Amino acid sequence: MIEMNKTAIGIAAGVAGTLFIGYCIYFDKKRRNDPEYKKKVRERRRRNKKTGTAKPGIPNLNDHEAIERYFLQEIQLGETLIARGDFETGVEHLANAIVVCGQPARLLQVLQSSLPAQVFAMLIVKMQEFGNRAAEGSDGPISLGQSSGQPLDGAKIIECSSGNASIDDLE
């Protein structure tokens, strides 16, 4: 009797899984055949090609003003979220700022003195995750630089020194 229930549950799970996969395949095909979908994809590719970015929100690394704006935006957003108590998201934004920073060690020193110990520990863990993603070559949200703080070749990266941001021309 117990054996029959396990078998019935297994069959029901298999049928449910098959139906779900069929549902996904059907609607994916329907979505891809929609002419508006193709127009949107082409437009997004054209826009990304013009700006030189692969994902929205990530600045063009050849535009030092865009990097500076991104850095300041991420720092401000991170500080605001941490002040509100949203530590996870705030730490993620601070980590994004560290990635584009030309001197992440200095910025980390400033953050260590200004953040609570638990939040700073979360930031270090997040930076290690970014480093692991970069080492694996995955497409995480942060693919701007290396977690070791080495700037990308030819890019103009922000110099971070005791809270002041200025542009460092690496040409």
PDB file of N, CA and C in Angstrom, residues 3-53:
ATOM      1  N   GLU A   3       3.954   1.386  -0.975  1.00  0.00           N
ATOM      2  CA  GLU A   3       4.688   1.338  -2.241  1.00  0.00           C
ATOM      3  C   GLU A   3       3.870   1.978  -3.361  1.00  0.00           C
ATOM      4  N   MET A   4       2.586   1.745  -3.366  1.00  0.00           N
ATOM      5  CA  MET A   4       1.724   2.284  -4.401  1.00  0.00           C
ATOM      6  C   MET A   4       1.618   3.809  -4.296  1.00  0.00           C
ATOM      7  N   ASN A   5       1.591   4.338  -3.085  1.00  0.00           N
ATOM      8  CA  ASN A   5       1.530   5.791  -2.903  1.00  0.00           C
ATOM      9  C   ASN A   5       2.792   6.468  -3.406  1.00  0.00           C
ATOM     10  N   LYS A   6       3.955   5.873  -3.144  1.00  0.00           N
ATOM     11  CA  LYS A   6       5.217   6.434  -3.639  1.00  0.00           C
ATOM     12  C   LYS A   6       5.233   6.419  -5.159  1.00  0.00           C
ATOM     13  N   THR A   7       4.762   5.356  -5.751  1.00  0.00           N
ATOM     14  CA  THR A   7       4.729   5.249  -7.207  1.00  0.00           C
ATOM     15  C   THR A   7       3.782   6.292  -7.788  1.00  0.00           C
ATOM     16  N   ALA A   8       2.614   6.438  -7.188  1.00  0.00           N
ATOM     17  CA  ALA A   8       1.641   7.418  -7.677  1.00  0.00           C
ATOM     18  C   ALA A   8       2.186   8.834  -7.555  1.00  0.00           C
ATOM     19  N   ILE A   9       2.868   9.121  -6.455  1.00  0.00           N
ATOM     20  CA  ILE A   9       3.460  10.444  -6.269  1.00  0.00           C
ATOM     21  C   ILE A   9       4.557  10.681  -7.305  1.00  0.00           C
ATOM     22  N   GLY A  10       5.360   9.671  -7.567  1.00  0.00           N
ATOM     23  CA  GLY A  10       6.426   9.781  -8.565  1.00  0.00           C
ATOM     24  C   GLY A  10       5.864  10.032  -9.952  1.00  0.00           C
ATOM     25  N   ILE A  11       4.809   9.318 -10.302  1.00  0.00           N
ATOM     26  CA  ILE A  11       4.187   9.495 -11.620  1.00  0.00           C
ATOM     27  C   ILE A  11       3.568  10.885 -11.716  1.00  0.00           C
ATOM     28  N   ALA A  12       2.885  11.319 -10.656  1.00  0.00           N
ATOM     29  CA  ALA A  12       2.265  12.644 -10.657  1.00  0.00           C
ATOM     30  C   ALA A  12       3.328  13.740 -10.797  1.00  0.00           C
ATOM     31  N   ALA A  13       4.439  13.586 -10.107  1.00  0.00           N
ATOM     32  CA  ALA A  13       5.525  14.564 -10.210  1.00  0.00           C
ATOM     33  C   ALA A  13       6.107  14.575 -11.616  1.00  0.00           C
ATOM     34  N   GLY A  14       6.273  13.417 -12.218  1.00  0.00           N
ATOM     35  CA  GLY A  14       6.792  13.331 -13.580  1.00  0.00           C
ATOM     36  C   GLY A  14       5.860  13.982 -14.585  1.00  0.00           C
ATOM     37  N   VAL A  15       4.565  13.743 -14.438  1.00  0.00           N
ATOM     38  CA  VAL A  15       3.583  14.348 -15.339  1.00  0.00           C
ATOM     39  C   VAL A  15       3.561  15.866 -15.151  1.00  0.00           C
ATOM     40  N   ALA A  16       3.579  16.313 -13.900  1.00  0.00           N
ATOM     41  CA  ALA A  16       3.579  17.751 -13.626  1.00  0.00           C
ATOM     42  C   ALA A  16       4.828  18.409 -14.213  1.00  0.00           C
ATOM     43  N   GLY A  17       5.990  17.790 -14.052  1.00  0.00           N
ATOM     44  CA  GLY A  17       7.225  18.326 -14.614  1.00  0.00           C
ATOM     45  C   GLY A  17       7.177  18.395 -16.122  1.00  0.00           C
ATOM     46  N   THR A  18       6.647  17.353 -16.747  1.00  0.00           N
ATOM     47  CA  THR A  18       6.533  17.320 -18.206  1.00  0.00           C
ATOM     48  C   THR A  18       5.591  18.418 -18.692  1.00  0.00           C
ATOM     49  N   LEU A  19       4.459  18.589 -18.007  1.00  0.00           N
ATOM     50  CA  LEU A  19       3.523  19.645 -18.381  1.00  0.00           C
ATOM     51  C   LEU A  19       4.152  21.033 -18.240  1.00  0.00           C
ATOM     52  N   PHE A  20       4.900  21.237 -17.173  1.00  0.00           N
ATOM     53  CA  PHE A  20       5.548  22.526 -16.966  1.00  0.00           C
ATOM     54  C   PHE A  20       6.576  22.801 -18.059  1.00  0.00           C
ATOM     55  N   ILE A  21       7.384  21.833 -18.401  1.00  0.00           N
ATOM     56  CA  ILE A  21       8.384  22.012 -19.463  1.00  0.00           C
ATOM     57  C   ILE A  21       7.697  22.267 -20.801  1.00  0.00           C
ATOM     58  N   GLY A  22       6.617  21.549 -21.072  1.00  0.00           N
ATOM     59  CA  GLY A  22       5.855  21.783 -22.305  1.00  0.00           C
ATOM     60  C   GLY A  22       5.289  23.192 -22.346  1.00  0.00           C
ATOM     61  N   TYR A  23       4.766  23.655 -21.217  1.00  0.00           N
ATOM     62  CA  TYR A  23       4.242  25.010 -21.101  1.00  0.00           C
ATOM     63  C   TYR A  23       5.335  26.034 -21.404  1.00  0.00           C
ATOM     64  N   CYS A  24       6.509  25.830 -20.830  1.00  0.00           N
ATOM     65  CA  CYS A  24       7.635  26.748 -21.050  1.00  0.00           C
ATOM     66  C   CYS A  24       8.052  26.772 -22.513  1.00  0.00           C
ATOM     67  N   ILE A  25       8.156  25.608 -23.121  1.00  0.00           N
ATOM     68  CA  ILE A  25       8.572  25.523 -24.521  1.00  0.00           C
ATOM     69  C   ILE A  25       7.548  26.199 -25.424  1.00  0.00           C
ATOM     70  N   TYR A  26       6.259  25.935 -25.197  1.00  0.00           N
ATOM     71  CA  TYR A  26       5.204  26.509 -26.020  1.00  0.00           C
ATOM     72  C   TYR A  26       5.232  28.033 -25.962  1.00  0.00           C
ATOM     73  N   PHE A  27       5.267  28.610 -24.763  1.00  0.00           N
ATOM     74  CA  PHE A  27       5.226  30.058 -24.656  1.00  0.00           C
ATOM     75  C   PHE A  27       6.540  30.713 -25.062  1.00  0.00           C
ATOM     76  N   ASP A  28       7.665  30.017 -24.931  1.00  0.00           N
ATOM     77  CA  ASP A  28       8.929  30.566 -25.414  1.00  0.00           C
ATOM     78  C   ASP A  28       8.896  30.660 -26.935  1.00  0.00           C
ATOM     79  N   LYS A  29       8.373  29.637 -27.589  1.00  0.00           N
ATOM     80  CA  LYS A  29       8.265  29.657 -29.049  1.00  0.00           C
ATOM     81  C   LYS A  29       7.319  30.764 -29.491  1.00  0.00           C
ATOM     82  N   LYS A  30       6.201  30.899 -28.793  1.00  0.00           N
ATOM     83  CA  LYS A  30       5.233  31.945 -29.112  1.00  0.00           C
ATOM     84  C   LYS A  30       5.869  33.329 -28.934  1.00  0.00           C
ATOM     85  N   ARG A  31       6.640  33.518 -27.870  1.00  0.00           N
ATOM     86  CA  ARG A  31       7.307  34.792 -27.597  1.00  0.00           C
ATOM     87  C   ARG A  31       8.337  35.112 -28.668  1.00  0.00           C
ATOM     88  N   ARG A  32       9.134  34.130 -29.050  1.00  0.00           N
ATOM     89  CA  ARG A  32      10.181  34.357 -30.049  1.00  0.00           C
ATOM     90  C   ARG A  32       9.624  34.631 -31.441  1.00  0.00           C
ATOM     91  N   ASN A  33       8.459  34.102 -31.754  1.00  0.00           N
ATOM     92  CA  ASN A  33       7.855  34.319 -33.076  1.00  0.00           C
ATOM     93  C   ASN A  33       7.104  35.644 -33.159  1.00  0.00           C
ATOM     94  N   ASP A  34       6.946  36.342 -32.071  1.00  0.00           N
ATOM     95  CA  ASP A  34       6.263  37.630 -32.055  1.00  0.00           C
ATOM     96  C   ASP A  34       7.151  38.682 -32.723  1.00  0.00           C
ATOM     97  N   PRO A  35       6.649  39.396 -33.728  1.00  0.00           N
ATOM     98  CA  PRO A  35       7.476  40.401 -34.420  1.00  0.00           C
ATOM     99  C   PRO A  35       7.938  41.526 -33.492  1.00  0.00           C
ATOM    100  N   GLU A  36       7.152  41.895 -32.503  1.00  0.00           N
ATOM    101  CA  GLU A  36       7.554  42.937 -31.555  1.00  0.00           C
ATOM    102  C   GLU A  36       8.764  42.497 -30.729  1.00  0.00           C
ATOM    103  N   TYR A  37       8.821  41.228 -30.383  1.00  0.00           N
ATOM    104  CA  TYR A  37       9.952  40.696 -29.620  1.00  0.00           C
ATOM    105  C   TYR A  37      11.245  40.886 -30.406  1.00  0.00           C
ATOM    106  N   LYS A  38      11.213  40.554 -31.674  1.00  0.00           N
ATOM    107  CA  LYS A  38      12.412  40.678 -32.501  1.00  0.00           C
ATOM    108  C   LYS A  38      12.829  42.146 -32.632  1.00  0.00           C
ATOM    109  N   LYS A  39      11.864  43.047 -32.759  1.00  0.00           N
ATOM    110  CA  LYS A  39      12.191  44.471 -32.845  1.00  0.00           C
ATOM    111  C   LYS A  39      12.841  44.957 -31.546  1.00  0.00           C
ATOM    112  N   LYS A  40      12.297  44.523 -30.424  1.00  0.00           N
ATOM    113  CA  LYS A  40      12.841  44.931 -29.128  1.00  0.00           C
ATOM    114  C   LYS A  40      14.268  44.423 -28.934  1.00  0.00           C
ATOM    115  N   VAL A  41      14.512  43.181 -29.350  1.00  0.00           N
ATOM    116  CA  VAL A  41      15.859  42.611 -29.219  1.00  0.00           C
ATOM    117  C   VAL A  41      16.846  43.388 -30.093  1.00  0.00           C
ATOM    118  N   ARG A  42      16.449  43.677 -31.335  1.00  0.00           N
ATOM    119  CA  ARG A  42      17.338  44.425 -32.234  1.00  0.00           C
ATOM    120  C   ARG A  42      17.635  45.818 -31.676  1.00  0.00           C
ATOM    121  N   GLU A  43      16.588  46.484 -31.162  1.00  0.00           N
ATOM    122  CA  GLU A  43      16.770  47.822 -30.603  1.00  0.00           C
ATOM    123  C   GLU A  43      17.695  47.796 -29.385  1.00  0.00           C
ATOM    124  N   ARG A  44      17.500  46.818 -28.518  1.00  0.00           N
ATOM    125  CA  ARG A  44      18.363  46.711 -27.335  1.00  0.00           C
ATOM    126  C   ARG A  44      19.804  46.445 -27.748  1.00  0.00           C
ATOM    127  N   ARG A  45      20.020  45.604 -28.746  1.00  0.00           N
ATOM    128  CA  ARG A  45      21.386  45.340 -29.218  1.00  0.00           C
ATOM    129  C   ARG A  45      22.014  46.585 -29.821  1.00  0.00           C
ATOM    130  N   ARG A  46      21.232  47.348 -30.617  1.00  0.00           N
ATOM    131  CA  ARG A  46      21.751  48.593 -31.195  1.00  0.00           C
ATOM    132  C   ARG A  46      22.129  49.582 -30.095  1.00  0.00           C
ATOM    133  N   ARG A  47      21.255  49.717 -29.106  1.00  0.00           N
ATOM    134  CA  ARG A  47      21.505  50.647 -28.009  1.00  0.00           C
ATOM    135  C   ARG A  47      22.755  50.238 -27.230  1.00  0.00           C
ATOM    136  N   ASN A  48      22.915  48.944 -26.963  1.00  0.00           N
ATOM    137  CA  ASN A  48      24.098  48.462 -26.245  1.00  0.00           C
ATOM    138  C   ASN A  48      25.368  48.660 -27.061  1.00  0.00           C
ATOM    139  N   LYS A  49      25.260  48.503 -28.361  1.00  0.00           N
ATOM    140  CA  LYS A  49      26.430  48.682 -29.214  1.00  0.00           C
ATOM    141  C   LYS A  49      26.881  50.138 -29.202  1.00  0.00           C
ATOM    142  N   LYS A  50      25.912  51.067 -29.209  1.00  0.00           N
ATOM    143  CA  LYS A  50      26.234  52.492 -29.189  1.00  0.00           C
ATOM    144  C   LYS A  50      26.884  52.903 -27.880  1.00  0.00           C
ATOM    145  N   THR A  51      26.344  52.442 -26.767  1.00  0.00           N
ATOM    146  CA  THR A  51      26.865  52.862 -25.466  1.00  0.00           C
ATOM    147  C   THR A  51      28.074  52.055 -25.038  1.00  0.00           C
ATOM    148  N   GLY A  52      28.273  50.896 -25.618  1.00  0.00           N
ATOM    149  CA  GLY A  52      29.416  50.067 -25.255  1.00  0.00           C
ATOM    150  C   GLY A  52      29.203  49.262 -23.991  1.00  0.00           C
ATOM    151  N   THR A  53      27.982  49.155 -23.528  1.00  0.00           N
ATOM    152  CA  THR A  53      27.706  48.364 -22.335  1.00  0.00           C
ATOM    153  C   THR A  53      26.840  47.173 -22.700  1.00  0.00           C
TER     154      THR A  53
END
